[in-house]
mmCIF file of C-alpha atoms in Angstrom:
data_model
loop_
_atom_site.group_PDB
_atom_site.id
_atom_site.type_symbol
_atom_site.label_atom_id
_atom_site.label_comp_id
_atom_site.label_asym_id
_atom_site.label_seq_id
_atom_site.Cartn_x
_atom_site.Cartn_y
_atom_site.Cartn_z
ATOM 1 C CA MET E 11 -10.400 9.886 39.234
ATOM 2 C CA LEU E 12 -7.178 7.903 39.676
ATOM 3 C CA GLU E 13 -7.253 8.920 43.365
ATOM 4 C CA GLY E 14 -6.305 5.315 44.504
ATOM 5 C CA LEU E 15 -3.102 5.427 42.191
ATOM 6 C CA ARG E 16 -2.282 8.985 43.180
ATOM 7 C CA CYS E 17 -2.565 8.024 46.896
ATOM 8 C CA SER E 18 -0.281 5.154 46.485
ATOM 9 C CA LEU E 19 2.285 7.036 44.765
ATOM 10 C CA ARG E 20 2.330 9.705 47.181
ATOM 11 C CA LEU E 21 2.946 7.375 49.885
ATOM 12 C CA ALA E 22 5.683 5.572 47.938
ATOM 13 C CA LEU E 23 7.350 8.909 47.095
ATOM 14 C CA ALA E 24 7.292 9.883 50.874
ATOM 15 C CA LEU E 25 9.036 6.677 51.797
ATOM 16 C CA GLY E 26 11.614 7.365 48.966
ATOM 17 C CA PRO E 27 13.179 5.121 46.355
ATOM 18 C CA ARG E 28 15.177 2.077 47.404
ATOM 19 C CA ARG E 29 18.429 1.123 45.925
ATOM 20 C CA ARG E 30 19.101 -2.345 44.894
ATOM 21 C CA GLN E 31 22.376 -4.247 44.042
ATOM 22 C CA PRO E 32 22.645 -3.842 40.222
ATOM 23 C CA ALA E 33 22.529 -7.242 38.398
ATOM 24 C CA PRO E 34 25.923 -8.436 36.895
ATOM 25 C CA ARG E 35 26.557 -6.964 33.418
ATOM 26 C CA SER E 36 27.381 -9.185 30.602
ATOM 27 C CA ARG E 37 30.362 -8.595 28.334
ATOM 28 C CA CYS E 38 28.235 -7.238 25.604
ATOM 29 C CA ALA E 39 27.764 -3.361 26.080
ATOM 30 C CA GLY E 40 26.852 -3.721 29.736
ATOM 31 C CA ALA E 41 23.521 -5.556 28.773
ATOM 32 C CA TRP E 42 21.924 -7.763 31.350
ATOM 33 C CA SER E 43 21.650 -11.508 30.646
ATOM 34 C CA ARG E 44 18.307 -12.638 29.067
ATOM 35 C CA ARG E 45 17.652 -15.234 31.768
ATOM 36 C CA ARG E 46 18.036 -12.605 34.432
ATOM 37 C CA LEU E 47 15.707 -10.196 32.698
ATOM 38 C CA SER E 48 12.851 -12.685 32.097
ATOM 39 C CA ARG E 49 11.083 -12.159 35.304
ATOM 40 C CA PRO E 50 8.874 -9.160 35.896
ATOM 41 C CA ALA E 51 9.829 -6.576 38.293
ATOM 42 C CA ALA E 52 6.282 -6.366 39.763
ATOM 43 C CA ARG E 53 3.693 -9.060 40.601
ATOM 44 C CA CYS E 54 -0.087 -8.525 40.054
ATOM 45 C CA VAL E 55 -0.998 -8.562 43.600
ATOM 46 C CA ARG E 56 -3.256 -6.321 45.831
ATOM 47 C CA PRO E 57 -1.442 -3.246 47.254
ATOM 48 C CA GLN E 58 0.366 -3.865 50.454
ATOM 49 C CA LEU E 59 1.649 -0.733 51.948
ATOM 50 C CA SER E 60 4.578 -2.389 53.965
ATOM 51 C CA ALA E 61 7.915 -1.185 53.976
ATOM 52 C CA ALA E 62 9.474 -4.604 54.747
ATOM 53 C CA PRO E 63 12.681 -5.392 52.558
ATOM 54 C CA ARG E 64 12.306 -7.718 49.711
ATOM 55 C CA PRO E 65 14.099 -10.995 49.517
ATOM 56 C CA ARG E 66 17.404 -10.600 47.442
ATOM 57 C CA GLY E 67 16.468 -13.668 45.415
ATOM 58 C CA LEU E 68 13.480 -12.160 43.855
ATOM 59 C CA PRO E 69 13.991 -9.374 41.162
ATOM 60 C CA MET E 70 10.744 -7.525 41.903
ATOM 61 C CA ALA E 71 9.902 -4.146 43.101
ATOM 62 C CA SER E 72 9.215 -3.472 46.901
ATOM 63 C CA PRO E 73 5.868 -3.670 48.237
ATOM 64 C CA THR E 74 5.684 0.075 48.486
ATOM 65 C CA ARG E 75 6.445 0.315 44.706
ATOM 66 C CA ALA E 76 4.001 -2.378 43.852
ATOM 67 C CA ALA E 77 1.471 -0.349 45.596
ATOM 68 C CA ALA E 78 2.187 2.504 43.315
ATOM 69 C CA ALA E 79 1.833 0.262 40.379
ATOM 70 C CA PHE E 80 -1.549 -1.181 41.338
ATOM 71 C CA ALA E 81 -4.850 0.566 42.108
ATOM 72 C CA ARG E 82 -8.275 -0.776 42.235
ATOM 73 C CA GLN E 83 -11.344 1.380 42.052
ATOM 74 C CA ASP E 84 -14.919 0.918 40.730
ATOM 75 C CA CYS E 85 -17.849 3.284 39.665
ATOM 76 C CA SER E 86 -19.347 3.191 43.005
ATOM 77 C CA ASN E 87 -16.220 4.074 44.912
ATOM 78 C CA GLY E 88 -16.203 7.782 44.910
ATOM 79 C CA CYS E 89 -15.743 8.104 41.085
ATOM 80 C CA SER E 90 -19.184 8.304 39.757
ATOM 81 C CA PRO E 91 -22.593 6.972 40.469
ATOM 82 C CA GLU E 92 -22.719 4.638 37.453
ATOM 83 C CA CYS E 93 -21.024 3.922 34.223
ATOM 84 C CA THR E 94 -23.042 4.776 31.189
ATOM 85 C CA GLY E 95 -22.585 5.510 27.570
ATOM 86 C CA ALA E 96 -22.909 3.661 24.174
ATOM 87 C CA ALA E 97 -19.118 3.259 24.089
ATOM 88 C CA GLY E 98 -16.671 3.783 26.784
ATOM 89 C CA SER E 99 -18.033 5.661 29.875
ATOM 90 C CA LYS E 100 -18.549 9.273 29.371
ATOM 91 C CA GLU E 101 -17.361 9.881 32.779
ATOM 92 C CA THR E 102 -13.664 10.426 33.202
ATOM 93 C CA VAL E 103 -13.145 8.005 36.106
ATOM 94 C CA GLY E 104 -10.449 6.255 37.997
ATOM 95 C CA THR E 105 -11.289 2.731 36.663
ATOM 96 C CA PHE E 106 -9.010 1.585 34.033
ATOM 97 C CA LYS E 107 -9.306 -5.510 29.295
ATOM 98 C CA LEU E 108 -6.461 -4.193 27.324
ATOM 99 C CA PHE E 109 -2.935 -3.137 27.729
ATOM 100 C CA GLU E 110 -0.100 -1.067 26.400
ATOM 101 C CA GLY E 111 3.725 -1.534 25.839
ATOM 102 C CA LEU E 112 6.405 1.141 26.253
ATOM 103 C CA LYS E 113 9.962 1.466 27.506
ATOM 104 C CA ALA E 114 12.092 3.399 29.692
ATOM 105 C CA PHE E 115 15.707 3.863 28.615
ATOM 106 C CA ARG E 116 18.747 4.915 30.571
ATOM 107 C CA GLY E 117 20.732 7.190 28.315
ATOM 108 C CA VAL E 118 24.503 7.823 27.859
ATOM 109 C CA ASP E 119 23.942 10.718 30.082
ATOM 110 C CA ASN E 120 22.435 8.500 32.792
ATOM 111 C CA LYS E 121 19.124 10.237 32.336
ATOM 112 C CA ILE E 122 15.968 8.041 32.137
ATOM 113 C CA ARG E 123 13.769 8.737 29.027
ATOM 114 C CA LEU E 124 10.334 7.637 27.724
ATOM 115 C CA PHE E 125 9.996 7.504 23.956
ATOM 116 C CA ARG E 126 6.787 9.079 22.538
ATOM 117 C CA PRO E 127 4.595 7.777 25.566
ATOM 118 C CA ASN E 128 1.816 10.157 24.534
ATOM 119 C CA LEU E 129 1.128 7.999 21.455
ATOM 120 C CA ASN E 130 0.673 4.894 23.974
ATOM 121 C CA MET E 131 -1.796 6.872 26.062
ATOM 122 C CA ASP E 132 -3.667 7.856 22.916
ATOM 123 C CA ARG E 133 -4.029 4.382 21.735
ATOM 124 C CA MET E 134 -4.815 2.998 25.199
ATOM 125 C CA TYR E 135 -7.579 5.544 25.412
ATOM 126 C CA ARG E 136 -9.019 4.420 22.052
ATOM 127 C CA SER E 137 -8.826 0.856 22.952
ATOM 128 C CA ALA E 138 -10.694 1.527 26.187
ATOM 129 C CA VAL E 139 -13.517 3.166 24.301
ATOM 130 C CA ARG E 140 -13.754 0.214 21.889
ATOM 131 C CA ALA E 141 -13.686 -2.188 24.736
ATOM 132 C CA THR E 142 -16.502 -0.298 26.502
ATOM 133 C CA LEU E 143 -14.101 0.160 29.535
ATOM 134 C CA PRO E 144 -14.265 3.572 31.403
ATOM 135 C CA VAL E 145 -12.282 6.182 29.811
ATOM 136 C CA PHE E 146 -9.521 8.056 31.801
ATOM 137 C CA ASP E 147 -7.333 11.171 31.624
ATOM 138 C CA LYS E 148 -4.440 10.393 29.451
ATOM 139 C CA GLU E 149 -2.112 12.901 30.964
ATOM 140 C CA GLU E 150 -2.721 11.959 34.450
ATOM 141 C CA LEU E 151 -2.063 8.221 33.703
ATOM 142 C CA LEU E 152 1.199 9.321 31.997
ATOM 143 C CA GLU E 153 2.165 11.271 34.985
ATOM 144 C CA CYS E 154 1.465 8.314 37.243
ATOM 145 C CA ILE E 155 3.746 6.166 35.142
ATOM 146 C CA GLN E 156 6.517 8.842 35.183
ATOM 147 C CA GLN E 157 6.352 8.812 38.970
ATOM 148 C CA LEU E 158 6.274 5.072 39.127
ATOM 149 C CA VAL E 159 9.461 4.857 36.870
ATOM 150 C CA LYS E 160 11.139 7.443 38.988
ATOM 151 C CA LEU E 161 10.587 5.453 42.047
ATOM 152 C CA ASP E 162 11.928 2.298 40.439
ATOM 153 C CA GLN E 163 14.684 4.000 38.468
ATOM 154 C CA GLU E 164 17.220 1.460 39.641
ATOM 155 C CA TRP E 165 15.421 -1.141 37.595
ATOM 156 C CA VAL E 166 16.239 0.692 34.436
ATOM 157 C CA PRO E 167 19.334 -1.157 33.200
ATOM 158 C CA TYR E 168 22.585 0.753 33.026
ATOM 159 C CA SER E 169 23.040 -0.281 29.400
ATOM 160 C CA THR E 170 22.482 1.051 25.972
ATOM 161 C CA THR E 171 21.232 -2.305 24.602
ATOM 162 C CA ALA E 172 18.617 -2.979 27.440
ATOM 163 C CA SER E 173 15.727 -1.085 28.892
ATOM 164 C CA LEU E 174 12.904 -1.220 31.340
ATOM 165 C CA TYR E 175 9.477 -2.514 29.744
ATOM 166 C CA ILE E 176 6.335 -0.829 30.999
ATOM 167 C CA ARG E 177 2.968 -2.631 30.702
ATOM 168 C CA PRO E 178 0.077 -0.727 31.725
ATOM 169 C CA THR E 179 -2.921 -3.175 31.856
ATOM 170 C CA PHE E 180 -6.606 -2.367 31.996
ATOM 171 C CA ILE E 181 -9.082 -5.097 32.689
ATOM 172 C CA GLY E 182 -12.792 -5.318 33.509
ATOM 173 C CA THR E 183 -13.530 -6.979 36.916
ATOM 174 C CA GLU E 184 -17.288 -7.257 36.730
ATOM 175 C CA PRO E 185 -18.330 -9.752 39.450
ATOM 176 C CA SER E 186 -20.789 -11.687 37.364
ATOM 177 C CA LEU E 187 -21.185 -14.311 34.667
ATOM 178 C CA GLY E 188 -22.390 -12.813 31.470
ATOM 179 C CA VAL E 189 -21.614 -10.710 28.364
ATOM 180 C CA LYS E 190 -21.975 -7.039 29.248
ATOM 181 C CA LYS E 191 -20.374 -3.749 29.649
ATOM 182 C CA PRO E 192 -18.249 -3.829 32.923
ATOM 183 C CA THR E 193 -19.037 -1.463 35.670
ATOM 184 C CA LYS E 194 -15.658 -2.227 37.526
ATOM 185 C CA ALA E 195 -12.215 -2.257 36.117
ATOM 186 C CA LEU E 196 -8.809 -2.641 37.391
ATOM 187 C CA LEU E 197 -5.534 -0.640 36.230
ATOM 188 C CA PHE E 198 -2.135 -2.034 36.883
ATOM 189 C CA VAL E 199 1.383 -1.461 35.599
ATOM 190 C CA ILE E 200 4.017 -4.052 35.348
ATOM 191 C CA LEU E 201 7.678 -3.064 35.070
ATOM 192 C CA SER E 202 10.086 -5.649 33.830
ATOM 193 C CA PRO E 203 13.899 -4.924 32.765
ATOM 194 C CA VAL E 204 14.504 -6.469 29.343
ATOM 195 C CA GLY E 205 17.751 -7.237 27.404
ATOM 196 C CA PRO E 206 18.463 -6.658 23.691
ATOM 197 C CA TYR E 207 15.803 -8.243 21.455
ATOM 198 C CA PHE E 208 18.772 -10.022 19.566
ATOM 199 C CA SER E 209 20.444 -12.070 22.371
ATOM 200 C CA SER E 210 23.760 -12.424 20.259
ATOM 201 C CA GLY E 211 23.850 -8.564 19.985
ATOM 202 C CA THR E 212 23.692 -8.839 16.176
ATOM 203 C CA PHE E 213 21.106 -7.649 13.655
ATOM 204 C CA LYS E 214 19.646 -11.138 12.785
ATOM 205 C CA PRO E 215 16.897 -11.415 10.204
ATOM 206 C CA VAL E 216 13.678 -13.524 10.763
ATOM 207 C CA SER E 217 11.596 -15.802 8.637
ATOM 208 C CA LEU E 218 7.812 -15.503 8.499
ATOM 209 C CA TRP E 219 5.163 -17.995 7.892
ATOM 210 C CA ALA E 220 2.214 -16.761 5.612
ATOM 211 C CA ASN E 221 -0.795 -18.889 5.388
ATOM 212 C CA PRO E 222 -4.328 -17.330 4.622
ATOM 213 C CA LYS E 223 -6.224 -20.055 6.511
ATOM 214 C CA TYR E 224 -5.662 -17.951 9.685
ATOM 215 C CA VAL E 225 -6.927 -14.415 10.049
ATOM 216 C CA ARG E 226 -5.713 -12.116 12.875
ATOM 217 C CA ALA E 227 -8.316 -9.344 12.258
ATOM 218 C CA TRP E 228 -11.134 -8.191 10.180
ATOM 219 C CA LYS E 229 -12.806 -4.829 9.120
ATOM 220 C CA GLY E 230 -15.141 -3.729 12.001
ATOM 221 C CA GLY E 231 -13.279 -5.756 14.463
ATOM 222 C CA THR E 232 -10.685 -4.866 17.129
ATOM 223 C CA GLY E 233 -7.351 -5.342 15.136
ATOM 224 C CA ASP E 234 -6.402 -1.741 15.591
ATOM 225 C CA CYS E 235 -6.689 -2.020 19.303
ATOM 226 C CA LYS E 236 -4.135 -3.295 21.768
ATOM 227 C CA MET E 237 -6.163 -6.145 23.259
ATOM 228 C CA GLY E 238 -5.269 -9.309 24.656
ATOM 229 C CA GLY E 239 -7.708 -11.276 22.636
ATOM 230 C CA ASN E 240 -5.987 -10.201 19.444
ATOM 231 C CA TYR E 241 -2.782 -12.090 20.741
ATOM 232 C CA GLY E 242 -4.596 -14.872 22.372
ATOM 233 C CA SER E 243 -6.271 -16.031 19.128
ATOM 234 C CA SER E 244 -2.795 -15.705 17.248
ATOM 235 C CA LEU E 245 -1.091 -18.252 19.496
ATOM 236 C CA PHE E 246 -2.183 -21.304 17.623
ATOM 237 C CA ALA E 247 -1.099 -20.012 14.209
ATOM 238 C CA GLN E 248 2.360 -18.992 15.797
ATOM 239 C CA CYS E 249 2.822 -22.582 17.209
ATOM 240 C CA GLU E 250 2.338 -23.810 13.503
ATOM 241 C CA ALA E 251 4.811 -21.174 12.284
ATOM 242 C CA VAL E 252 7.402 -22.513 14.698
ATOM 243 C CA GLU E 253 6.703 -26.089 13.559
ATOM 244 C CA ASN E 254 7.539 -24.981 10.170
ATOM 245 C CA SER E 255 10.646 -23.473 11.243
ATOM 246 C CA CYS E 256 9.697 -19.865 11.043
ATOM 247 C CA GLN E 257 9.930 -17.120 13.774
ATOM 248 C CA GLN E 258 6.814 -15.298 13.213
ATOM 249 C CA VAL E 259 3.549 -15.095 11.510
ATOM 250 C CA LEU E 260 2.840 -12.954 8.567
ATOM 251 C CA TRP E 261 -0.824 -12.304 8.615
ATOM 252 C CA LEU E 262 -2.590 -12.076 5.300
ATOM 253 C CA TYR E 263 -6.172 -10.734 4.669
ATOM 254 C CA GLY E 264 -8.658 -10.968 1.900
ATOM 255 C CA GLU E 265 -8.910 -12.968 -1.227
ATOM 256 C CA ASP E 266 -5.830 -11.337 -2.640
ATOM 257 C CA ASN E 267 -3.746 -12.150 0.260
ATOM 258 C CA GLN E 268 -3.016 -8.591 1.461
ATOM 259 C CA ILE E 269 0.014 -8.222 3.568
ATOM 260 C CA THR E 270 -0.998 -6.743 6.880
ATOM 261 C CA GLU E 271 1.373 -7.123 9.747
ATOM 262 C CA VAL E 272 3.714 -9.678 11.588
ATOM 263 C CA GLY E 273 2.806 -11.324 14.945
ATOM 264 C CA THR E 274 4.316 -8.633 17.050
ATOM 265 C CA MET E 275 5.351 -6.045 14.510
ATOM 266 C CA ASN E 276 4.169 -3.798 11.630
ATOM 267 C CA LEU E 277 5.663 -4.488 8.364
ATOM 268 C CA PHE E 278 7.652 -2.167 5.953
ATOM 269 C CA LEU E 279 8.731 -2.841 2.327
ATOM 270 C CA TYR E 280 11.519 -0.898 0.758
ATOM 271 C CA TRP E 281 11.375 -1.507 -2.939
ATOM 272 C CA ILE E 282 11.171 -0.045 -6.468
ATOM 273 C CA ASN E 283 7.378 0.130 -7.037
ATOM 274 C CA GLU E 284 5.222 -0.491 -10.283
ATOM 275 C CA ASP E 285 5.888 2.983 -11.385
ATOM 276 C CA GLY E 286 9.680 2.667 -11.095
ATOM 277 C CA GLU E 287 9.936 4.754 -7.854
ATOM 278 C CA GLU E 288 12.037 4.162 -4.899
ATOM 279 C CA GLU E 289 9.526 3.734 -2.134
ATOM 280 C CA LEU E 290 9.019 2.729 1.458
ATOM 281 C CA ALA E 291 5.695 1.129 1.882
ATOM 282 C CA THR E 292 3.665 -0.079 4.993
ATOM 283 C CA PRO E 293 -0.124 -1.161 4.939
ATOM 284 C CA PRO E 294 -2.610 1.551 5.873
ATOM 285 C CA LEU E 295 -4.255 1.949 9.134
ATOM 286 C CA ASP E 296 -7.747 0.678 7.812
ATOM 287 C CA GLY E 297 -8.978 -1.006 11.005
ATOM 288 C CA ILE E 298 -7.067 -4.205 10.979
ATOM 289 C CA ILE E 299 -3.555 -2.842 11.482
ATOM 290 C CA LEU E 300 -2.289 -1.892 14.994
ATOM 291 C CA PRO E 301 -1.104 1.800 14.928
ATOM 292 C CA GLY E 302 2.420 1.099 16.235
ATOM 293 C CA VAL E 303 4.396 3.910 17.854
ATOM 294 C CA THR E 304 7.691 2.699 16.021
ATOM 295 C CA ARG E 305 5.590 2.310 12.924
ATOM 296 C CA GLN E 306 4.631 6.065 13.079
ATOM 297 C CA SER E 307 8.110 7.152 14.108
ATOM 298 C CA ILE E 308 9.641 5.470 10.975
ATOM 299 C CA LEU E 309 7.151 7.089 8.741
ATOM 300 C CA ASP E 310 7.852 10.515 10.270
ATOM 301 C CA LEU E 311 11.539 10.028 9.849
ATOM 302 C CA ALA E 312 11.444 8.919 6.278
ATOM 303 C CA ARG E 313 9.100 11.724 5.278
ATOM 304 C CA LYS E 314 11.426 14.308 7.002
ATOM 305 C CA TRP E 315 14.385 12.850 5.101
ATOM 306 C CA GLY E 316 12.430 13.336 1.859
ATOM 307 C CA GLU E 317 14.825 10.853 -0.084
ATOM 308 C CA PHE E 318 12.211 8.535 -1.431
ATOM 309 C CA LYS E 319 8.448 8.028 -1.645
ATOM 310 C CA VAL E 320 6.704 7.036 1.703
ATOM 311 C CA SER E 321 3.474 5.520 1.233
ATOM 312 C CA GLU E 322 0.718 3.858 3.419
ATOM 313 C CA ARG E 323 -0.720 1.530 0.819
ATOM 314 C CA TYR E 324 -2.077 -1.822 0.248
ATOM 315 C CA LEU E 325 0.577 -4.789 -0.574
ATOM 316 C CA THR E 326 -0.308 -8.218 -1.526
ATOM 317 C CA MET E 327 1.630 -11.399 -1.775
ATOM 318 C CA GLY E 328 1.315 -11.102 -5.608
ATOM 319 C CA ASP E 329 2.899 -7.681 -5.623
ATOM 320 C CA LEU E 330 5.897 -8.964 -3.540
ATOM 321 C CA THR E 331 6.526 -12.039 -5.667
ATOM 322 C CA THR E 332 6.153 -9.996 -8.848
ATOM 323 C CA ALA E 333 8.667 -7.499 -7.572
ATOM 324 C CA LEU E 334 11.013 -10.061 -6.333
ATOM 325 C CA GLU E 335 10.946 -11.607 -9.905
ATOM 326 C CA GLY E 336 11.807 -8.316 -11.274
ATOM 327 C CA ASN E 337 14.658 -7.681 -8.793
ATOM 328 C CA ARG E 338 12.916 -4.678 -7.341
ATOM 329 C CA VAL E 339 12.949 -5.441 -3.844
ATOM 330 C CA ARG E 340 15.566 -4.054 -1.429
ATOM 331 C CA GLU E 341 14.455 -4.640 2.051
ATOM 332 C CA MET E 342 11.698 -5.825 4.227
ATOM 333 C CA PHE E 343 11.648 -5.181 7.858
ATOM 334 C CA GLY E 344 9.341 -5.341 10.900
ATOM 335 C CA SER E 345 9.018 -2.563 13.545
ATOM 336 C CA GLY E 346 7.846 -2.677 17.162
ATOM 337 C CA THR E 347 8.558 -1.540 20.722
ATOM 338 C CA ALA E 348 10.323 -4.804 21.442
ATOM 339 C CA CYS E 349 12.689 -5.086 18.560
ATOM 340 C CA VAL E 350 12.552 -1.425 17.241
ATOM 341 C CA VAL E 351 13.452 -2.740 13.725
ATOM 342 C CA CYS E 352 13.959 -6.413 12.763
ATOM 343 C CA PRO E 353 14.865 -7.412 9.150
ATOM 344 C CA VAL E 354 12.990 -10.112 7.191
ATOM 345 C CA SER E 355 14.955 -12.677 5.112
ATOM 346 C CA ASP E 356 12.385 -15.347 4.155
ATOM 347 C CA ILE E 357 8.683 -15.954 3.920
ATOM 348 C CA LEU E 358 7.121 -19.425 3.817
ATOM 349 C CA TYR E 359 4.194 -19.187 1.494
ATOM 350 C CA LYS E 360 2.095 -21.906 -0.264
ATOM 351 C CA GLY E 361 4.736 -24.385 0.650
ATOM 352 C CA GLU E 362 7.751 -22.548 -0.828
ATOM 353 C CA THR E 363 10.274 -20.345 0.698
ATOM 354 C CA VAL E 364 10.268 -16.775 -0.839
ATOM 355 C CA HIS E 365 13.574 -15.281 -0.107
ATOM 356 C CA ILE E 366 13.857 -11.494 0.604
ATOM 357 C CA PRO E 367 17.210 -9.980 -0.091
ATOM 358 C CA THR E 368 17.234 -7.653 2.862
ATOM 359 C CA MET E 369 20.519 -8.734 4.227
ATOM 360 C CA GLU E 370 22.201 -8.792 0.792
ATOM 361 C CA ASN E 371 21.343 -5.005 0.660
ATOM 362 C CA GLY E 372 22.896 -4.034 3.902
ATOM 363 C CA PRO E 373 20.325 -3.723 5.248
ATOM 364 C CA LYS E 374 21.125 -0.047 4.763
ATOM 365 C CA LEU E 375 17.767 1.372 5.463
ATOM 366 C CA ALA E 376 16.657 -0.777 8.252
ATOM 367 C CA SER E 377 20.056 -0.178 9.900
ATOM 368 C CA ARG E 378 19.874 3.539 9.427
ATOM 369 C CA ILE E 379 16.497 3.643 10.997
ATOM 370 C CA LEU E 380 17.489 1.490 13.943
ATOM 371 C CA GLU E 381 20.519 3.698 14.594
ATOM 372 C CA LYS E 382 18.611 6.809 14.451
ATOM 373 C CA LEU E 383 15.773 5.657 16.724
ATOM 374 C CA THR E 384 18.140 4.257 19.434
ATOM 375 C CA ASP E 385 20.258 7.370 19.372
ATOM 376 C CA ILE E 386 17.031 9.348 20.385
ATOM 377 C CA GLN E 387 15.993 6.716 22.903
ATOM 378 C CA TYR E 388 19.226 6.608 24.642
ATOM 379 C CA GLY E 389 20.081 10.322 24.484
ATOM 380 C CA ARG E 390 22.704 10.311 22.051
ATOM 381 C CA GLU E 391 20.641 12.710 20.066
ATOM 382 C CA GLU E 392 18.343 15.262 21.467
ATOM 383 C CA SER E 393 14.633 15.107 20.243
ATOM 384 C CA ASN E 394 11.236 16.195 21.445
ATOM 385 C CA TRP E 395 10.080 12.585 21.037
ATOM 386 C CA THR E 396 11.379 11.814 24.417
ATOM 387 C CA ILE E 397 10.387 12.833 28.056
ATOM 388 C CA ILE E 398 13.154 12.778 30.613
ATOM 389 C CA VAL E 399 11.855 11.163 33.782
ATOM 390 C CA SER E 400 14.899 11.341 35.867
#
């Protein structure tokens, strides 16, 4: 189980980490330029255990590091005689069509941290079961990722506005044409330095396009799994949103146009609810919502603060427009690994622009949450939500 990945990591560790020339820092808090950060640090290639130096012009990991990131096994390669079971394989094997997304942060103390990575491992495991891919040891995968980040620690930006994006990917590699449960799978991990989500360094709101003619997910489907198919089927709607001068799609569901989530984010509404209560609300995890790590962290923080009602509840476009008419909406914002927190200013719905007064209200809560989470991620505040890698 995970033997190929472990062997590659052991070899890379024996060779030792390589230092690279840091990329030029921009004037904004030492963040790297977005163009420089747009290429991945590792390519999806078969492992080559060569210690030859990489060309300076290509911002990617050395072959030995790439070897640590990629491992290929199948069920007949010393893992188990066959993959069987109604859902995911009941064997815990080393064969990892789904993906995850988390980040490594270089803190103000120069220590490298992962933010709640166990939640990513849990979600990837659930997605593997739903996709009938072989299950795996979550703790061991996390340990392999930590070792990989330690090897490639010089790729973690020396900045408190940038980070190293980590993309564990798990795909079936069945050598046949047909629709069936895979008996072979490939696990690889891509590392890519990324700059600040807001290129200008400011807290800019986004506009959303809401049209019920497209549906992202449905009950009984895979909307709560981190699967490529969920994103591939969303691209056409995203293109239409851009054509309508909106940055993201707000996905609606059902005859009552329930608010679910945004293209790459979970969604929160901070308002005075129907009962006159100050409330932070987000749609519930009913099978069509992705259980985001940042989403859970915001709920945990807000409940700990205990200053207002915190709810996982259904919200409709009718609820939102009625609250706006009554001047009861304070803020709306999205959350996710990429942006952490992103304010929403407008929603294009039924041909009309619905304005959300998020920025007019600070946004006090969204800014507070962003500051709290980034303080933890970059080590300005100690927390058991982080794991120190190096």
